[in-house]
């Protein structure tokens, strides 16, 4: 098959898929939609439902496994594409360009429960361009001895970047672990330090 024919087939498939997503959404049959976008920290999977962004995942977190988990825990009616995620993708672009310091799109935290949910919900209180230690976040959530649990909550944050767990560091000032990898965490901290 010639390259031109493959390109034409690709455009037709994309158009068919786009119409499928539009019809599913119009009929209320599209519970979850996702897109994969390039970013300065690699390919990001962004997943949204009717109530907001459900999941942001780095490539190292295995996008297929993340989508499988969302399908099991939220709904198996998952499709790629659609306009639902346009606002969050626009805000992510603005964030990486340094013009956005806080996300306004709604997030749906049903994938985080209990204390972990309390921790990730408190993360936007750490200002852009600043860091807080795990101990400071534990104290801010009313459980000052739960430092290790804060680390676990940050590691399992379903919507990193939007709820900025990369701003939480060790007490000695080192960056510590990050779901997207320590190099991704360093990129984000440097970006905010330069543009804050």
PDB file of C-alpha atoms in Angstrom:
ATOM      1  CA  UNK A   1       0.000   0.000   0.000  1.00  0.00           C
ATOM      2  CA  UNK A   2       1.366   3.395  -0.982  1.00  0.00           C
ATOM      3  CA  UNK A   3       2.025   6.027   1.654  1.00  0.00           C
ATOM      4  CA  UNK A   4      -0.698   8.274   0.187  1.00  0.00           C
ATOM      5  CA  UNK A   5      -3.250   5.455   0.541  1.00  0.00           C
ATOM      6  CA  UNK A   6      -2.189   4.819   4.145  1.00  0.00           C
ATOM      7  CA  UNK A   7      -2.538   8.528   4.913  1.00  0.00           C
ATOM      8  CA  UNK A   8      -6.011   8.567   3.337  1.00  0.00           C
ATOM      9  CA  UNK A   9      -7.043   5.476   5.314  1.00  0.00           C
ATOM     10  CA  UNK A  10      -5.732   7.087   8.491  1.00  0.00           C
ATOM     11  CA  UNK A  11      -7.769  10.246   7.891  1.00  0.00           C
ATOM     12  CA  UNK A  12     -10.925   8.213   7.188  1.00  0.00           C
ATOM     13  CA  UNK A  13     -10.459   6.158  10.352  1.00  0.00           C
ATOM     14  CA  UNK A  14      -9.878   9.311  12.392  1.00  0.00           C
ATOM     15  CA  UNK A  15     -13.040  10.886  10.955  1.00  0.00           C
ATOM     16  CA  UNK A  16     -15.079   7.736  11.698  1.00  0.00           C
ATOM     17  CA  UNK A  17     -13.714   7.610  15.232  1.00  0.00           C
ATOM     18  CA  UNK A  18     -14.525  11.284  15.731  1.00  0.00           C
ATOM     19  CA  UNK A  19     -18.136  10.709  14.675  1.00  0.00           C
ATOM     20  CA  UNK A  20     -18.358   7.680  16.997  1.00  0.00           C
ATOM     21  CA  UNK A  21     -17.189   9.785  19.953  1.00  0.00           C
ATOM     22  CA  UNK A  22     -19.625  12.604  19.100  1.00  0.00           C
ATOM     23  CA  UNK A  23     -22.590  10.230  18.776  1.00  0.00           C
ATOM     24  CA  UNK A  24     -21.708   8.352  21.972  1.00  0.00           C
ATOM     25  CA  UNK A  25     -21.453  11.648  23.866  1.00  0.00           C
ATOM     26  CA  UNK A  26     -24.728  12.960  22.392  1.00  0.00           C
ATOM     27  CA  UNK A  27     -26.535   9.798  23.502  1.00  0.00           C
ATOM     28  CA  UNK A  28     -25.044   9.824  26.993  1.00  0.00           C
ATOM     29  CA  UNK A  29     -23.052   6.652  26.327  1.00  0.00           C
ATOM     30  CA  UNK A  30     -19.591   8.102  26.819  1.00  0.00           C
ATOM     31  CA  UNK A  31     -18.629   7.892  30.471  1.00  0.00           C
ATOM     32  CA  UNK A  32     -14.875   8.312  30.131  1.00  0.00           C
ATOM     33  CA  UNK A  33     -12.734   9.889  27.436  1.00  0.00           C
ATOM     34  CA  UNK A  34      -8.979  10.133  27.157  1.00  0.00           C
ATOM     35  CA  UNK A  35      -6.192  11.672  25.123  1.00  0.00           C
ATOM     36  CA  UNK A  36      -2.426  11.254  25.081  1.00  0.00           C
ATOM     37  CA  UNK A  37      -0.466  14.465  24.618  1.00  0.00           C
ATOM     38  CA  UNK A  38       3.205  15.357  24.371  1.00  0.00           C
ATOM     39  CA  UNK A  39       4.679  17.505  27.127  1.00  0.00           C
ATOM     40  CA  UNK A  40       8.075  18.569  28.472  1.00  0.00           C
ATOM     41  CA  UNK A  41       7.883  15.561  30.833  1.00  0.00           C
ATOM     42  CA  UNK A  42       6.971  13.071  28.110  1.00  0.00           C
ATOM     43  CA  UNK A  43       3.669  11.652  26.912  1.00  0.00           C
ATOM     44  CA  UNK A  44       0.823  12.366  29.313  1.00  0.00           C
ATOM     45  CA  UNK A  45      -2.404  10.392  29.468  1.00  0.00           C
ATOM     46  CA  UNK A  46      -5.326  12.642  30.440  1.00  0.00           C
ATOM     47  CA  UNK A  47      -8.611  10.948  31.363  1.00  0.00           C
ATOM     48  CA  UNK A  48     -11.889  12.705  32.082  1.00  0.00           C
ATOM     49  CA  UNK A  49     -15.449  11.892  33.017  1.00  0.00           C
ATOM     50  CA  UNK A  50     -18.599  13.959  33.173  1.00  0.00           C
ATOM     51  CA  UNK A  51     -17.638  15.460  36.561  1.00  0.00           C
ATOM     52  CA  UNK A  52     -14.053  16.365  35.743  1.00  0.00           C
ATOM     53  CA  UNK A  53     -10.546  15.079  35.191  1.00  0.00           C
ATOM     54  CA  UNK A  54     -10.172  11.606  36.662  1.00  0.00           C
ATOM     55  CA  UNK A  55      -6.589  10.779  35.900  1.00  0.00           C
ATOM     56  CA  UNK A  56      -3.327  12.170  34.584  1.00  0.00           C
ATOM     57  CA  UNK A  57      -0.583   9.595  34.071  1.00  0.00           C
ATOM     58  CA  UNK A  58       3.004   9.695  32.919  1.00  0.00           C
ATOM     59  CA  UNK A  59       4.290   7.317  30.274  1.00  0.00           C
ATOM     60  CA  UNK A  60       6.332   5.395  32.890  1.00  0.00           C
ATOM     61  CA  UNK A  61       3.048   4.525  34.622  1.00  0.00           C
ATOM     62  CA  UNK A  62       1.893   2.384  31.645  1.00  0.00           C
ATOM     63  CA  UNK A  63      -1.041   4.142  29.999  1.00  0.00           C
ATOM     64  CA  UNK A  64      -2.782   0.880  29.065  1.00  0.00           C
ATOM     65  CA  UNK A  65      -2.706  -0.305  32.668  1.00  0.00           C
ATOM     66  CA  UNK A  66      -4.055   3.061  33.855  1.00  0.00           C
ATOM     67  CA  UNK A  67      -6.925   2.932  31.337  1.00  0.00           C
ATOM     68  CA  UNK A  68      -7.716  -0.623  32.439  1.00  0.00           C
ATOM     69  CA  UNK A  69      -7.861   0.511  36.060  1.00  0.00           C
ATOM     70  CA  UNK A  70     -10.174   3.430  35.169  1.00  0.00           C
ATOM     71  CA  UNK A  71     -12.423   1.083  33.163  1.00  0.00           C
ATOM     72  CA  UNK A  72     -12.716  -1.263  36.156  1.00  0.00           C
ATOM     73  CA  UNK A  73     -13.232   1.429  38.793  1.00  0.00           C
ATOM     74  CA  UNK A  74     -15.277   4.040  36.912  1.00  0.00           C
ATOM     75  CA  UNK A  75     -16.835   2.646  33.733  1.00  0.00           C
ATOM     76  CA  UNK A  76     -15.894   0.386  30.835  1.00  0.00           C
ATOM     77  CA  UNK A  77     -17.413   2.898  28.395  1.00  0.00           C
ATOM     78  CA  UNK A  78     -14.084   4.563  27.500  1.00  0.00           C
ATOM     79  CA  UNK A  79     -13.198   6.184  24.179  1.00  0.00           C
ATOM     80  CA  UNK A  80     -10.254   8.208  22.952  1.00  0.00           C
ATOM     81  CA  UNK A  81     -10.879  11.735  21.731  1.00  0.00           C
ATOM     82  CA  UNK A  82     -13.775  14.162  21.898  1.00  0.00           C
ATOM     83  CA  UNK A  83     -13.955  17.758  23.030  1.00  0.00           C
ATOM     84  CA  UNK A  84     -14.515  17.085  26.744  1.00  0.00           C
ATOM     85  CA  UNK A  85     -10.805  17.303  27.529  1.00  0.00           C
ATOM     86  CA  UNK A  86     -10.090  20.438  25.495  1.00  0.00           C
ATOM     87  CA  UNK A  87     -10.181  22.776  28.546  1.00  0.00           C
ATOM     88  CA  UNK A  88      -7.688  20.741  30.590  1.00  0.00           C
ATOM     89  CA  UNK A  89      -5.378  20.271  27.606  1.00  0.00           C
ATOM     90  CA  UNK A  90      -5.427  24.028  27.054  1.00  0.00           C
ATOM     91  CA  UNK A  91      -4.610  24.631  30.731  1.00  0.00           C
ATOM     92  CA  UNK A  92      -1.761  22.099  30.603  1.00  0.00           C
ATOM     93  CA  UNK A  93      -0.315  23.934  27.589  1.00  0.00           C
ATOM     94  CA  UNK A  94      -0.570  27.212  29.518  1.00  0.00           C
ATOM     95  CA  UNK A  95       1.075  25.618  32.564  1.00  0.00           C
ATOM     96  CA  UNK A  96       4.028  24.319  30.552  1.00  0.00           C
ATOM     97  CA  UNK A  97       4.335  27.721  28.848  1.00  0.00           C
ATOM     98  CA  UNK A  98       4.568  29.305  32.306  1.00  0.00           C
ATOM     99  CA  UNK A  99       1.452  31.450  31.905  1.00  0.00           C
ATOM    100  CA  UNK A 100      -0.782  29.376  34.204  1.00  0.00           C
ATOM    101  CA  UNK A 101       0.091  28.869  37.854  1.00  0.00           C
ATOM    102  CA  UNK A 102      -3.090  27.147  39.040  1.00  0.00           C
ATOM    103  CA  UNK A 103      -5.577  24.852  37.290  1.00  0.00           C
ATOM    104  CA  UNK A 104      -9.238  25.829  37.141  1.00  0.00           C
ATOM    105  CA  UNK A 105     -10.747  22.746  35.511  1.00  0.00           C
ATOM    106  CA  UNK A 106     -12.795  20.479  37.790  1.00  0.00           C
ATOM    107  CA  UNK A 107     -11.194  17.277  39.026  1.00  0.00           C
ATOM    108  CA  UNK A 108     -13.075  14.143  40.014  1.00  0.00           C
ATOM    109  CA  UNK A 109     -11.276  12.547  42.988  1.00  0.00           C
ATOM    110  CA  UNK A 110     -13.266   9.323  43.111  1.00  0.00           C
ATOM    111  CA  UNK A 111     -10.019   7.377  42.510  1.00  0.00           C
ATOM    112  CA  UNK A 112      -8.567   8.706  45.782  1.00  0.00           C
ATOM    113  CA  UNK A 113     -10.183   7.852  49.095  1.00  0.00           C
ATOM    114  CA  UNK A 114      -9.745   8.541  52.806  1.00  0.00           C
ATOM    115  CA  UNK A 115      -6.613  10.304  53.978  1.00  0.00           C
ATOM    116  CA  UNK A 116      -5.057  10.080  50.525  1.00  0.00           C
ATOM    117  CA  UNK A 117      -7.921  12.129  49.168  1.00  0.00           C
ATOM    118  CA  UNK A 118      -7.455  14.717  51.950  1.00  0.00           C
ATOM    119  CA  UNK A 119      -3.763  14.993  51.096  1.00  0.00           C
ATOM    120  CA  UNK A 120      -4.157  15.429  47.342  1.00  0.00           C
ATOM    121  CA  UNK A 121      -7.009  17.900  47.844  1.00  0.00           C
ATOM    122  CA  UNK A 122      -4.642  20.025  49.976  1.00  0.00           C
ATOM    123  CA  UNK A 123      -1.810  20.064  47.404  1.00  0.00           C
ATOM    124  CA  UNK A 124      -2.948  23.227  45.548  1.00  0.00           C
ATOM    125  CA  UNK A 125      -2.277  25.094  48.810  1.00  0.00           C
ATOM    126  CA  UNK A 126       1.451  24.738  48.079  1.00  0.00           C
ATOM    127  CA  UNK A 127       2.037  27.841  45.918  1.00  0.00           C
ATOM    128  CA  UNK A 128       3.437  27.738  42.400  1.00  0.00           C
ATOM    129  CA  UNK A 129       7.228  27.927  42.444  1.00  0.00           C
ATOM    130  CA  UNK A 130       7.438  26.887  46.099  1.00  0.00           C
ATOM    131  CA  UNK A 131       7.866  23.561  47.849  1.00  0.00           C
ATOM    132  CA  UNK A 132       6.606  22.052  51.079  1.00  0.00           C
ATOM    133  CA  UNK A 133       7.995  19.072  52.923  1.00  0.00           C
ATOM    134  CA  UNK A 134       6.050  15.874  53.462  1.00  0.00           C
ATOM    135  CA  UNK A 135       5.987  16.785  57.160  1.00  0.00           C
ATOM    136  CA  UNK A 136       4.510  20.229  56.435  1.00  0.00           C
ATOM    137  CA  UNK A 137       1.760  18.701  54.290  1.00  0.00           C
ATOM    138  CA  UNK A 138       1.051  16.124  57.011  1.00  0.00           C
ATOM    139  CA  UNK A 139       0.685  18.951  59.551  1.00  0.00           C
ATOM    140  CA  UNK A 140      -1.534  20.949  57.171  1.00  0.00           C
ATOM    141  CA  UNK A 141      -3.902  18.000  56.847  1.00  0.00           C
ATOM    142  CA  UNK A 142      -4.200  17.679  60.627  1.00  0.00           C
ATOM    143  CA  UNK A 143      -2.123  14.501  60.976  1.00  0.00           C
ATOM    144  CA  UNK A 144       1.436  15.660  61.681  1.00  0.00           C
ATOM    145  CA  UNK A 145       2.713  12.137  62.338  1.00  0.00           C
ATOM    146  CA  UNK A 146       1.434  10.786  59.012  1.00  0.00           C
ATOM    147  CA  UNK A 147       4.517  11.830  57.019  1.00  0.00           C
ATOM    148  CA  UNK A 148       4.922   8.453  55.332  1.00  0.00           C
ATOM    149  CA  UNK A 149       1.210   8.350  54.450  1.00  0.00           C
ATOM    150  CA  UNK A 150       1.587  11.755  52.786  1.00  0.00           C
ATOM    151  CA  UNK A 151       4.376  10.308  50.648  1.00  0.00           C
ATOM    152  CA  UNK A 152       2.146   7.396  49.652  1.00  0.00           C
ATOM    153  CA  UNK A 153      -0.739   9.744  48.879  1.00  0.00           C
ATOM    154  CA  UNK A 154       1.503  11.878  46.655  1.00  0.00           C
ATOM    155  CA  UNK A 155       2.802   8.769  44.880  1.00  0.00           C
ATOM    156  CA  UNK A 156      -0.774   7.658  44.185  1.00  0.00           C
ATOM    157  CA  UNK A 157      -2.146  11.089  43.310  1.00  0.00           C
ATOM    158  CA  UNK A 158      -4.595  10.390  40.458  1.00  0.00           C
ATOM    159  CA  UNK A 159      -4.192  13.862  38.954  1.00  0.00           C
ATOM    160  CA  UNK A 160      -0.551  14.969  39.247  1.00  0.00           C
ATOM    161  CA  UNK A 161       0.249  18.399  37.798  1.00  0.00           C
ATOM    162  CA  UNK A 162      -3.372  19.524  38.380  1.00  0.00           C
ATOM    163  CA  UNK A 163      -2.931  18.759  42.084  1.00  0.00           C
ATOM    164  CA  UNK A 164       0.803  19.484  42.300  1.00  0.00           C
ATOM    165  CA  UNK A 165       2.438  16.684  44.296  1.00  0.00           C
ATOM    166  CA  UNK A 166       5.742  17.540  42.583  1.00  0.00           C
ATOM    167  CA  UNK A 167       5.993  20.520  44.989  1.00  0.00           C
ATOM    168  CA  UNK A 168       6.301  18.188  47.984  1.00  0.00           C
ATOM    169  CA  UNK A 169       9.914  17.362  48.861  1.00  0.00           C
ATOM    170  CA  UNK A 170      11.902  15.689  51.596  1.00  0.00           C
ATOM    171  CA  UNK A 171      12.780  17.520  54.790  1.00  0.00           C
ATOM    172  CA  UNK A 172      16.432  17.673  53.735  1.00  0.00           C
ATOM    173  CA  UNK A 173      15.438  19.602  50.595  1.00  0.00           C
ATOM    174  CA  UNK A 174      16.053  16.782  48.123  1.00  0.00           C
ATOM    175  CA  UNK A 175      13.286  16.121  45.654  1.00  0.00           C
ATOM    176  CA  UNK A 176      12.353  12.594  46.704  1.00  0.00           C
ATOM    177  CA  UNK A 177      10.403  10.164  44.575  1.00  0.00           C
ATOM    178  CA  UNK A 178       7.786  11.016  41.945  1.00  0.00           C
ATOM    179  CA  UNK A 179       5.280   8.941  39.999  1.00  0.00           C
ATOM    180  CA  UNK A 180       6.569  10.398  36.741  1.00  0.00           C
ATOM    181  CA  UNK A 181      10.191   9.777  37.727  1.00  0.00           C
ATOM    182  CA  UNK A 182      12.643  11.986  39.575  1.00  0.00           C
ATOM    183  CA  UNK A 183      13.803  13.679  36.351  1.00  0.00           C
ATOM    184  CA  UNK A 184      10.204  14.737  35.578  1.00  0.00           C
ATOM    185  CA  UNK A 185       9.882  16.158  39.091  1.00  0.00           C
ATOM    186  CA  UNK A 186      13.098  18.135  38.607  1.00  0.00           C
ATOM    187  CA  UNK A 187      11.849  19.488  35.254  1.00  0.00           C
ATOM    188  CA  UNK A 188       8.610  20.695  36.865  1.00  0.00           C
ATOM    189  CA  UNK A 189      10.351  22.293  39.853  1.00  0.00           C
ATOM    190  CA  UNK A 190      12.856  24.024  37.548  1.00  0.00           C
ATOM    191  CA  UNK A 191      10.072  25.237  35.242  1.00  0.00           C
ATOM    192  CA  UNK A 192       8.217  26.793  38.165  1.00  0.00           C
ATOM    193  CA  UNK A 193      11.393  28.279  39.642  1.00  0.00           C
ATOM    194  CA  UNK A 194      12.211  29.976  36.320  1.00  0.00           C
ATOM    195  CA  UNK A 195       8.707  31.280  35.618  1.00  0.00           C
ATOM    196  CA  UNK A 196       7.307  31.826  39.088  1.00  0.00           C
TER     197      UNK A 196
END
